[in-house]
Amino acid sequence: VTVGREFRFPLDKWEARRRTAKLAWASIALLISGAVIIGLALGQSQAMKTAWVSDIVTAVPPATMLFAMRHELRPPSRGFPWGYFRVVSIAFLVTAGVTSVVGVYLLIDSLLKLVHQERPPIGTVVLFGRQLWAGWTMVAALAYSMGVGMLLGRLKKPVAEALHGKEEHAESRMNRAEWLSEGAAIVGVLAVGFGLWWGDAAAAAFISLEIVRDGWDSTKQVVRDLMDESPTVLGEDRLEHLPEKVKRAAEELAWVERAAVRLREQGHVITGDVFVVPRDGALSSGAELVAAIGRAAEELRQEDWRLHGLTVMPVEKLADDSPPRL
Amino acid sequence: MSLARLGAAAILAAACGLPRDPEGTLDRVDHGVMRVGVVHAPPWVVDSAGEVGGVEAQLVLSLARELGARVEWVRAPEARLLESLHDRGVDLVLAGLTADTPWAKKVALTRPYYTDTAAFGAVPGAARPEPREERHVLAAPPGENAWLVRVERALHAREREVPAMLRAAAR
């Protein structure tokens, strides 16, 4: 047994991982193309500006994701004997922080525009020798970016589910929020067209709220991750039944009388402790116990592909409330 | 599905003739009175002997003719005029403004009707400052977008005549 093993993804998961990386690159490229196009049509609409920023903010998670993927599988070192899996959570923390701050800033900015009753002027542009209302080019740019967001969200979801990646899942959720934002911006620009000047800032405020909500959800999730929360069902707060599954598997071993399990997610992998009470007389010597523990650690790991470092710890007896039930 | 609905909405909107003014400036000016704030800034605005002329005044007068509107010149300091755009005290301000004016966020600037390069304000003894691109614009009340679009259309239609106007003014 080596202290601190490298983690290997199963073959099919490895494939999903490669797809994630590809999608991340594609996301960055497409989102930037959307940002450039919206930037060209920008003008003085607050909703446009907010949609533009939300476009850029949405490109941050795939970028940090790519960074995390480069590092999470580095073999454990002397300095980091548990490995680098947590880099995924750290990357996510950065994303959550950026998103929250930007969202709050944009929200305040939009509300101030409403309070000061700033009316967005939208004049004309000359495109290919034709002069038309700039609102139409804004709507076109937003519609393009909206299409990009919809496409990315749809492509990312199955990959996130295959990898059980919370970060990927959050990212696909963010893509959804992003194209919703652009839809809101389109409504805002059209409202201005109809002479409802407040439609622009109101749409911007709605978009900012979406960004803030993204940031808040992500922050909540990453904080729970870093708090060593027991594995949760993807995209929900519900706890998984994996600890119970491992406990049952442990108790099915002939030499185990009782077992207690605690697990935590570290990025993509799950680590934890299995406490076992050996059955009286099942093992005759210390050497046998050591061998049985080694085998148990290997066998229990087969319960789920994400299980990585399981420590099996023999104990004399277990209290009734271990692990805690609440 | 929702995209299709959105597209349908956009086409419907196009039929309604967007954009519209929140406060109906274009409707009011059309066959009415156009209140135009002017600041003497030759050759763009020339205010002499009670007559307002210059490139910007000529452009606005031709717009007024198209709309069948009577022009009422309002003479006041530039800051006062631009300020009053916010409450729609005037419908346009002509002051030889350029697109990089610090007022850009407070008022609705038209798209440039003329671009030239010029250098101003050499410090005595220092080298001549780099010539900058000057994009000449008019200022309109913020948010009155039908009016803004109408003004920009009139400016765009006469863009080519601006150099000739400038030559005539130099003579």
Coordinates of C-alpha atoms in Angstrom, one line a residue:
Chain A
V1 CA 0.0 0.0 0.0
T2 CA 1.3 3.5 -0.9
V3 CA 0.3 6.5 1.0
G4 CA -1.5 8.9 -1.4
R5 CA -2.3 7.1 -4.6
E6 CA -2.9 8.6 -8.0
F7 CA -6.5 8.6 -9.1
R8 CA -7.5 7.0 -12.4
F9 CA -10.8 7.8 -14.1
P10 CA -12.6 4.7 -15.5
L11 CA -12.3 4.6 -19.3
D12 CA -15.8 5.8 -20.1
K13 CA -15.4 8.7 -17.5
W14 CA -12.1 9.5 -19.0
E15 CA -13.9 10.0 -22.3
A16 CA -16.5 12.3 -20.7
R17 CA -13.6 14.2 -19.2
R18 CA -12.0 14.8 -22.5
R19 CA -15.3 16.0 -23.8
T20 CA -15.6 18.4 -20.9
A21 CA -12.2 19.9 -21.7
K22 CA -13.2 20.2 -25.4
L23 CA -16.5 21.8 -24.4
A24 CA -14.7 24.2 -22.1
W25 CA -12.5 25.4 -24.9
A26 CA -15.5 25.7 -27.2
S27 CA -17.4 27.6 -24.5
I28 CA -14.6 30.1 -24.1
A29 CA -14.3 30.7 -27.9
L30 CA -18.1 30.9 -28.5
L31 CA -18.8 33.1 -25.4
I32 CA -16.0 35.5 -26.4
S33 CA -17.4 35.6 -30.0
G34 CA -20.7 36.5 -28.5
A35 CA -19.1 39.1 -26.3
V36 CA -17.3 40.7 -29.3
I37 CA -20.5 40.8 -31.3
I38 CA -22.5 42.3 -28.4
G39 CA -19.6 44.7 -27.8
L40 CA -19.8 46.0 -31.4
A41 CA -23.5 46.7 -31.0
L42 CA -23.2 48.0 -27.4
G43 CA -24.4 51.6 -27.5
Q44 CA -25.8 53.1 -24.3
S45 CA -28.3 50.5 -23.3
Q46 CA -27.8 49.2 -19.7
A47 CA -29.4 45.9 -20.5
M48 CA -26.9 45.4 -23.3
K49 CA -24.0 46.3 -21.1
T50 CA -25.2 43.8 -18.4
A51 CA -25.8 41.0 -21.0
W52 CA -22.3 41.7 -22.3
V53 CA -20.8 41.4 -18.8
S54 CA -22.8 38.3 -18.1
D55 CA -21.4 36.8 -21.3
I56 CA -17.9 37.4 -20.1
V57 CA -18.6 36.2 -16.6
T58 CA -20.0 32.9 -18.0
A59 CA -16.6 32.4 -19.7
V60 CA -14.8 32.4 -16.4
P61 CA -16.0 28.9 -15.1
P62 CA -14.8 27.0 -18.2
A63 CA -11.5 28.8 -17.9
T64 CA -11.0 28.0 -14.3
M65 CA -12.3 24.5 -15.0
L66 CA -9.6 23.9 -17.6
F67 CA -7.0 25.1 -15.1
A68 CA -8.4 22.8 -12.4
M69 CA -8.4 19.8 -14.8
R70 CA -4.7 20.3 -15.5
H71 CA -3.8 20.1 -11.9
E72 CA -6.3 17.9 -10.1
L73 CA -4.7 14.6 -11.2
R74 CA -1.2 15.6 -10.3
P75 CA 0.2 12.8 -8.2
P76 CA 0.4 13.4 -4.4
S77 CA 3.6 15.0 -3.3
R78 CA 5.4 15.5 -0.1
G79 CA 3.9 18.9 0.3
F80 CA 0.4 17.7 -0.7
P81 CA 0.1 14.1 0.4
W82 CA -3.6 14.0 -0.2
G83 CA -3.2 15.0 -3.9
Y84 CA -4.6 18.0 -5.7
F85 CA -8.3 17.1 -6.1
R86 CA -9.4 20.1 -4.2
V87 CA -8.1 22.4 -6.9
V88 CA -11.5 21.9 -8.5
S89 CA -13.3 23.4 -5.5
I90 CA -10.8 26.2 -5.3
A91 CA -11.4 27.0 -9.0
F92 CA -15.1 26.9 -8.3
L93 CA -14.6 29.2 -5.3
V94 CA -12.9 31.8 -7.5
T95 CA -15.7 31.6 -10.0
A96 CA -18.4 32.0 -7.4
G97 CA -16.6 35.0 -5.9
V98 CA -16.2 36.7 -9.2
T99 CA -19.8 36.1 -10.2
S100 CA -21.2 37.4 -7.0
V101 CA -19.2 40.6 -7.0
V102 CA -19.9 41.4 -10.6
G103 CA -23.6 40.6 -10.1
V104 CA -23.9 42.9 -7.1
Y105 CA -22.1 45.7 -8.9
L106 CA -24.4 45.4 -12.0
L107 CA -27.5 45.2 -9.8
I108 CA -26.6 48.4 -8.1
D109 CA -25.7 50.1 -11.4
S110 CA -29.0 49.1 -12.9
L111 CA -31.1 50.2 -9.9
L112 CA -29.3 53.6 -9.8
K113 CA -30.2 54.1 -13.5
L114 CA -33.8 53.4 -12.5
V115 CA -33.7 55.8 -9.6
H116 CA -32.0 58.6 -11.6
Q117 CA -34.5 57.9 -14.5
E118 CA -31.6 57.7 -17.0
R119 CA -33.2 57.2 -20.4
P120 CA -31.1 55.1 -22.8
P121 CA -30.7 56.8 -26.2
I122 CA -30.6 54.3 -29.0
G123 CA -30.0 56.0 -32.4
T124 CA -29.2 54.5 -35.8
V125 CA -26.3 52.6 -37.3
V126 CA -25.3 52.4 -40.9
L127 CA -24.8 48.8 -42.0
F128 CA -23.9 48.0 -45.6
G129 CA -25.1 51.5 -46.7
R130 CA -28.5 51.1 -45.0
Q131 CA -29.4 53.2 -42.0
L132 CA -31.4 51.4 -39.5
W133 CA -32.4 51.7 -35.8
A134 CA -29.5 50.4 -33.7
G135 CA -32.0 48.5 -31.5
W136 CA -32.3 45.9 -34.3
T137 CA -28.6 45.2 -34.4
M138 CA -28.6 44.9 -30.6
V139 CA -31.4 42.4 -30.8
A140 CA -29.6 40.5 -33.5
A141 CA -26.3 40.4 -31.5
L142 CA -28.2 39.3 -28.4
A143 CA -30.0 36.6 -30.3
Y144 CA -26.7 35.2 -31.6
S145 CA -25.3 35.1 -28.1
M146 CA -28.5 33.6 -26.8
G147 CA -28.2 30.8 -29.4
V148 CA -24.7 30.1 -28.2
G149 CA -25.7 29.9 -24.6
M150 CA -28.6 27.5 -25.3
L151 CA -26.3 25.3 -27.4
L152 CA -23.6 25.1 -24.7
G153 CA -26.0 24.5 -21.9
R154 CA -27.5 21.6 -23.8
L155 CA -24.1 20.1 -24.7
K156 CA -22.8 20.4 -21.2
K157 CA -25.5 18.8 -19.2
P158 CA -25.0 15.1 -20.2
V159 CA -21.3 15.4 -19.7
A160 CA -21.8 16.9 -16.3
E161 CA -24.1 14.0 -15.4
A162 CA -21.6 11.4 -16.6
L163 CA -18.8 12.8 -14.5
H164 CA -21.1 13.7 -11.6
G165 CA -19.3 17.0 -11.7
K166 CA -20.9 19.6 -9.6
E167 CA -18.8 22.3 -11.2
E168 CA -19.7 21.2 -14.7
H169 CA -23.3 21.0 -13.7
A170 CA -23.2 24.5 -12.2
E171 CA -21.6 25.7 -15.5
S172 CA -24.4 24.3 -17.6
R173 CA -26.9 26.0 -15.2
M174 CA -25.0 29.2 -15.7
N175 CA -25.3 28.9 -19.5
R176 CA -29.0 28.6 -19.0
A177 CA -29.0 31.8 -16.8
E178 CA -26.9 33.4 -19.5
W179 CA -29.2 32.9 -22.4
L180 CA -32.2 33.8 -20.2
S181 CA -30.3 37.1 -19.5
E182 CA -29.9 37.7 -23.2
G183 CA -33.6 37.1 -23.7
A184 CA -34.3 39.6 -21.0
A185 CA -32.0 42.1 -22.7
I186 CA -33.8 41.6 -26.0
V187 CA -37.1 42.4 -24.1
G188 CA -35.4 45.4 -22.6
V189 CA -34.2 46.8 -25.9
L190 CA -37.6 46.3 -27.5
A191 CA -39.3 48.0 -24.5
V192 CA -37.1 51.0 -25.1
G193 CA -38.2 50.8 -28.8
F194 CA -41.8 51.0 -27.6
G195 CA -41.0 54.1 -25.6
L196 CA -40.8 52.4 -22.2
W197 CA -37.5 53.8 -21.2
W198 CA -37.4 52.0 -17.8
G199 CA -37.6 48.6 -19.7
D200 CA -33.9 48.8 -20.3
A201 CA -32.8 49.3 -16.7
A202 CA -35.4 46.9 -15.4
A203 CA -34.2 44.1 -17.8
A204 CA -30.6 44.9 -16.6
A205 CA -31.7 44.6 -13.0
F206 CA -33.3 41.2 -13.8
I207 CA -30.2 40.0 -15.5
S208 CA -28.0 41.2 -12.6
L209 CA -30.3 39.3 -10.2
E210 CA -29.7 36.1 -12.2
I211 CA -26.0 36.7 -12.0
V212 CA -26.2 37.3 -8.3
R213 CA -28.2 34.1 -7.8
D214 CA -25.7 32.2 -9.8
G215 CA -22.9 33.5 -7.6
W216 CA -24.8 32.8 -4.5
D217 CA -25.7 29.2 -5.5
S218 CA -22.2 28.5 -6.5
T219 CA -20.8 30.0 -3.3
K220 CA -23.1 28.0 -1.2
Q221 CA -22.2 24.8 -3.0
V222 CA -18.4 25.3 -2.9
V223 CA -18.5 26.3 0.8
R224 CA -20.3 23.0 1.5
D225 CA -17.7 21.2 -0.5
L226 CA -14.9 22.7 1.4
M227 CA -16.8 21.9 4.6
D228 CA -16.4 18.2 3.7
E229 CA -20.1 17.7 3.0
S230 CA -21.2 14.1 2.5
P231 CA -21.7 13.4 -1.2
T232 CA -24.9 15.0 -2.6
V233 CA -27.2 14.3 -5.5
L234 CA -26.1 16.2 -8.6
G235 CA -27.8 19.6 -8.8
E236 CA -29.7 19.1 -5.5
D237 CA -29.2 19.5 -1.8
R238 CA -30.2 15.9 -1.1
L239 CA -27.5 13.6 0.3
E240 CA -26.6 10.5 -1.6
H241 CA -27.1 7.1 -0.2
L242 CA -23.5 6.1 -0.9
P243 CA -22.3 6.0 2.7
E244 CA -25.2 3.6 3.6
K245 CA -24.2 1.5 0.5
V246 CA -20.6 1.3 1.6
K247 CA -21.7 0.5 5.2
R248 CA -23.9 -2.3 4.0
A249 CA -21.1 -3.7 1.8
A250 CA -18.7 -3.6 4.8
E251 CA -21.2 -5.3 7.1
E252 CA -21.6 -8.1 4.5
L253 CA -17.9 -9.0 5.0
A254 CA -17.8 -12.2 7.0
W255 CA -15.4 -10.9 9.6
V256 CA -17.2 -7.6 10.2
E257 CA -19.9 -7.3 12.8
R258 CA -20.8 -3.6 12.5
A259 CA -19.5 -0.7 10.4
A260 CA -19.9 3.0 10.3
V261 CA -18.9 5.2 7.3
R262 CA -18.3 8.8 6.6
L263 CA -17.5 10.2 3.2
R264 CA -16.7 13.5 1.7
E265 CA -16.3 14.9 -1.8
Q266 CA -13.0 16.4 -2.9
G267 CA -13.6 17.7 -6.3
H268 CA -14.4 14.8 -8.5
V269 CA -13.3 12.1 -6.1
I270 CA -14.7 10.8 -2.8
T271 CA -12.6 9.9 0.2
G272 CA -13.6 8.8 3.7
D273 CA -13.3 6.5 6.6
V274 CA -14.9 3.1 7.3
F275 CA -14.9 2.1 10.9
V276 CA -15.4 -1.7 11.5
V277 CA -16.0 -3.8 14.6
P278 CA -14.5 -7.2 13.9
R279 CA -16.6 -10.2 14.7
D280 CA -15.5 -12.1 17.8
G281 CA -13.4 -15.1 16.9
A282 CA -13.6 -14.5 13.1
L283 CA -10.0 -13.6 12.9
S284 CA -7.4 -15.4 14.9
S285 CA -4.3 -13.2 14.6
G286 CA -3.2 -9.7 14.1
A287 CA -1.7 -10.5 10.8
E288 CA -5.0 -11.9 9.5
L289 CA -6.8 -8.7 10.6
V290 CA -4.3 -6.6 8.7
A291 CA -4.7 -8.6 5.6
A292 CA -8.5 -8.5 5.9
I293 CA -8.4 -4.7 6.3
G294 CA -6.3 -4.4 3.2
R295 CA -8.7 -6.5 1.1
A296 CA -11.7 -4.7 2.5
A297 CA -10.4 -1.3 1.5
E298 CA -9.9 -2.5 -2.1
E299 CA -13.3 -4.2 -2.3
L300 CA -15.3 -1.4 -0.8
R301 CA -13.8 1.0 -3.3
Q302 CA -15.6 -1.0 -6.1
E303 CA -18.9 0.4 -4.8
D304 CA -18.5 3.6 -6.8
W305 CA -16.0 4.7 -9.3
R306 CA -15.5 8.0 -7.5
L307 CA -14.3 6.3 -4.3
H308 CA -10.7 6.9 -4.0
G309 CA -9.0 7.0 -0.6
L310 CA -10.9 4.8 1.8
T311 CA -9.4 4.3 5.2
V312 CA -10.6 1.1 7.0
M313 CA -10.2 1.4 10.7
P314 CA -10.9 -1.5 13.1
V315 CA -12.5 -0.4 16.4
E316 CA -13.6 -2.2 19.5
K317 CA -17.1 -1.0 19.5
L318 CA -19.3 1.7 17.8
A319 CA -21.6 4.1 19.6
D320 CA -25.2 3.9 18.3
D321 CA -25.1 7.3 16.8
S322 CA -22.0 6.9 14.6
P323 CA -22.0 8.3 12.2
P324 CA -24.4 11.1 13.4
R325 CA -27.9 10.7 12.1
L326 CA -29.0 14.4 12.1
Chain B
M1 CA -40.4 27.4 -30.0
S2 CA -39.6 30.5 -27.8
L3 CA -37.2 31.7 -30.4
A4 CA -39.9 31.5 -33.1
R5 CA -42.2 33.4 -30.8
L6 CA -39.5 36.0 -30.3
G7 CA -39.0 36.3 -34.0
A8 CA -42.7 36.8 -34.5
A9 CA -42.7 39.5 -31.9
A10 CA -39.8 41.2 -33.6
I11 CA -41.5 41.2 -37.0
L12 CA -44.7 42.5 -35.3
A13 CA -42.7 45.2 -33.6
A14 CA -41.0 46.2 -36.9
A15 CA -44.5 46.7 -38.4
C16 CA -45.3 49.1 -35.6
G17 CA -42.5 51.4 -36.5
L18 CA -40.0 51.3 -33.7
P19 CA -38.6 53.1 -32.0
R20 CA -41.1 55.4 -30.3
D21 CA -40.6 58.4 -28.0
P22 CA -41.5 58.1 -24.4
E23 CA -42.6 61.8 -24.4
G24 CA -43.6 62.1 -28.1
T25 CA -41.0 64.7 -29.1
L26 CA -41.1 63.8 -32.8
D27 CA -44.9 64.0 -32.9
R28 CA -44.8 67.4 -31.3
V29 CA -42.1 68.8 -33.6
D30 CA -43.7 67.4 -36.7
H31 CA -45.6 70.5 -38.2
G32 CA -45.0 72.2 -34.9
V33 CA -42.2 74.1 -33.3
M34 CA -38.6 72.8 -33.0
R35 CA -36.8 74.5 -30.1
V36 CA -33.1 74.4 -30.9
G37 CA -30.4 75.5 -28.4
V38 CA -27.4 77.2 -30.1
V39 CA -24.0 78.2 -29.0
H40 CA -21.8 80.4 -31.2
A41 CA -19.1 78.0 -32.4
P42 CA -17.9 78.8 -36.0
P43 CA -17.9 77.3 -38.5
W44 CA -20.4 74.8 -37.0
V45 CA -22.7 77.4 -35.5
V46 CA -22.5 81.1 -36.4
D47 CA -24.7 83.4 -34.5
S48 CA -24.3 87.0 -35.8
A49 CA -26.7 89.9 -36.2
G50 CA -29.6 87.9 -35.0
E51 CA -29.2 85.3 -37.7
V52 CA -28.2 81.8 -36.9
G53 CA -26.1 80.0 -39.6
G54 CA -23.2 77.6 -39.9
V55 CA -23.0 74.0 -40.9
E56 CA -25.1 72.6 -38.0
A57 CA -27.8 75.3 -38.4
Q58 CA -28.1 74.6 -42.1
L59 CA -28.5 70.8 -41.4
V60 CA -31.2 71.5 -38.8
L61 CA -33.0 74.0 -41.0
S62 CA -33.3 71.4 -43.8
L63 CA -34.7 68.9 -41.3
A64 CA -37.2 71.5 -40.2
R65 CA -38.3 72.0 -43.8
E66 CA -38.8 68.3 -44.2
L67 CA -40.9 68.2 -41.1
G68 CA -42.8 71.4 -41.8
A69 CA -41.6 72.7 -38.5
R70 CA -40.8 76.2 -37.4
V71 CA -37.4 76.6 -35.7
E72 CA -37.2 78.6 -32.5
W73 CA -33.5 79.4 -31.6
V74 CA -32.7 79.3 -27.9
R75 CA -29.5 81.2 -27.0
A76 CA -27.9 80.2 -23.7
P77 CA -24.6 78.9 -22.3
E78 CA -23.7 75.4 -23.5
A79 CA -23.9 73.8 -20.0
R80 CA -27.4 75.3 -19.4
L81 CA -28.6 74.1 -22.8
L82 CA -27.3 70.6 -22.4
E83 CA -28.7 70.4 -18.9
S84 CA -32.1 71.4 -20.1
L85 CA -32.1 68.5 -22.7
H86 CA -32.6 66.2 -19.7
D87 CA -36.0 67.8 -19.0
R88 CA -36.7 68.3 -22.7
G89 CA -36.5 72.1 -22.4
V90 CA -35.0 72.1 -25.9
D91 CA -35.3 69.5 -28.7
L92 CA -31.7 69.8 -30.0
V93 CA -28.5 71.5 -29.0
L94 CA -26.0 72.8 -31.7
A95 CA -22.7 73.8 -30.2
G96 CA -20.0 72.3 -32.4
L97 CA -20.0 69.3 -30.0
T98 CA -17.8 66.2 -30.6
A99 CA -18.5 62.6 -29.7
D100 CA -16.0 62.6 -26.9
T101 CA -17.7 65.4 -24.9
P102 CA -17.9 64.8 -21.2
W103 CA -21.7 65.2 -21.6
A104 CA -21.9 62.0 -23.7
K105 CA -23.5 60.0 -20.8
K106 CA -26.0 62.7 -19.9
V107 CA -27.6 63.5 -23.3
A108 CA -28.3 61.6 -26.5
L109 CA -25.6 62.3 -29.0
T110 CA -26.4 61.7 -32.6
R111 CA -24.1 59.6 -34.7
P112 CA -21.3 61.8 -36.2
Y113 CA -22.3 63.8 -39.3
Y114 CA -18.8 64.8 -40.0
T115 CA -15.3 63.6 -39.0
D116 CA -12.1 65.6 -39.3
T117 CA -8.8 65.7 -37.5
A118 CA -7.5 68.7 -35.6
A119 CA -5.0 69.7 -33.0
F120 CA -5.8 72.3 -30.3
G121 CA -4.2 74.0 -27.4
A122 CA -0.5 73.8 -27.8
V123 CA 1.3 74.6 -24.5
P124 CA 3.7 77.5 -25.2
G125 CA 7.2 76.2 -25.9
A126 CA 6.0 72.5 -26.1
A127 CA 5.6 70.5 -29.2
R128 CA 2.3 70.7 -31.0
P129 CA -0.2 68.2 -29.6
E130 CA -1.1 65.1 -31.7
P131 CA -4.0 65.9 -34.0
R132 CA -7.1 64.1 -32.8
E133 CA -10.1 62.7 -34.6
E134 CA -13.0 65.0 -34.1
R135 CA -16.4 63.4 -34.6
H136 CA -19.0 66.1 -34.9
V137 CA -22.4 65.4 -33.4
L138 CA -25.6 67.2 -32.3
A139 CA -27.2 66.6 -28.9
A140 CA -30.8 65.5 -28.4
P141 CA -32.9 64.7 -25.3
P142 CA -32.0 61.3 -23.9
G143 CA -34.4 58.5 -24.6
E144 CA -36.5 60.3 -27.2
N145 CA -35.4 57.7 -29.7
A146 CA -37.9 58.2 -32.5
W147 CA -36.8 61.8 -32.6
L148 CA -33.1 60.8 -32.4
V149 CA -33.5 58.4 -35.3
R150 CA -35.3 61.1 -37.3
V151 CA -32.5 63.6 -36.7
E152 CA -29.8 61.0 -37.5
R153 CA -31.6 60.1 -40.8
A154 CA -31.6 63.8 -41.8
L155 CA -27.9 64.2 -40.9
H156 CA -26.9 61.0 -42.7
A157 CA -28.8 62.2 -45.9
R158 CA -26.8 65.4 -46.0
E159 CA -23.4 64.1 -44.8
R160 CA -21.9 64.5 -48.2
E161 CA -22.8 68.2 -48.4
V162 CA -20.9 69.1 -45.2
P163 CA -17.4 69.6 -46.8
A164 CA -18.9 72.0 -49.4
M165 CA -20.6 73.9 -46.5
L166 CA -17.3 74.2 -44.7
R167 CA -15.5 75.4 -47.9
A168 CA -18.3 78.0 -48.4
A169 CA -17.9 79.1 -44.7
A170 CA -14.1 79.5 -45.1
R171 CA -14.5 81.8 -48.0

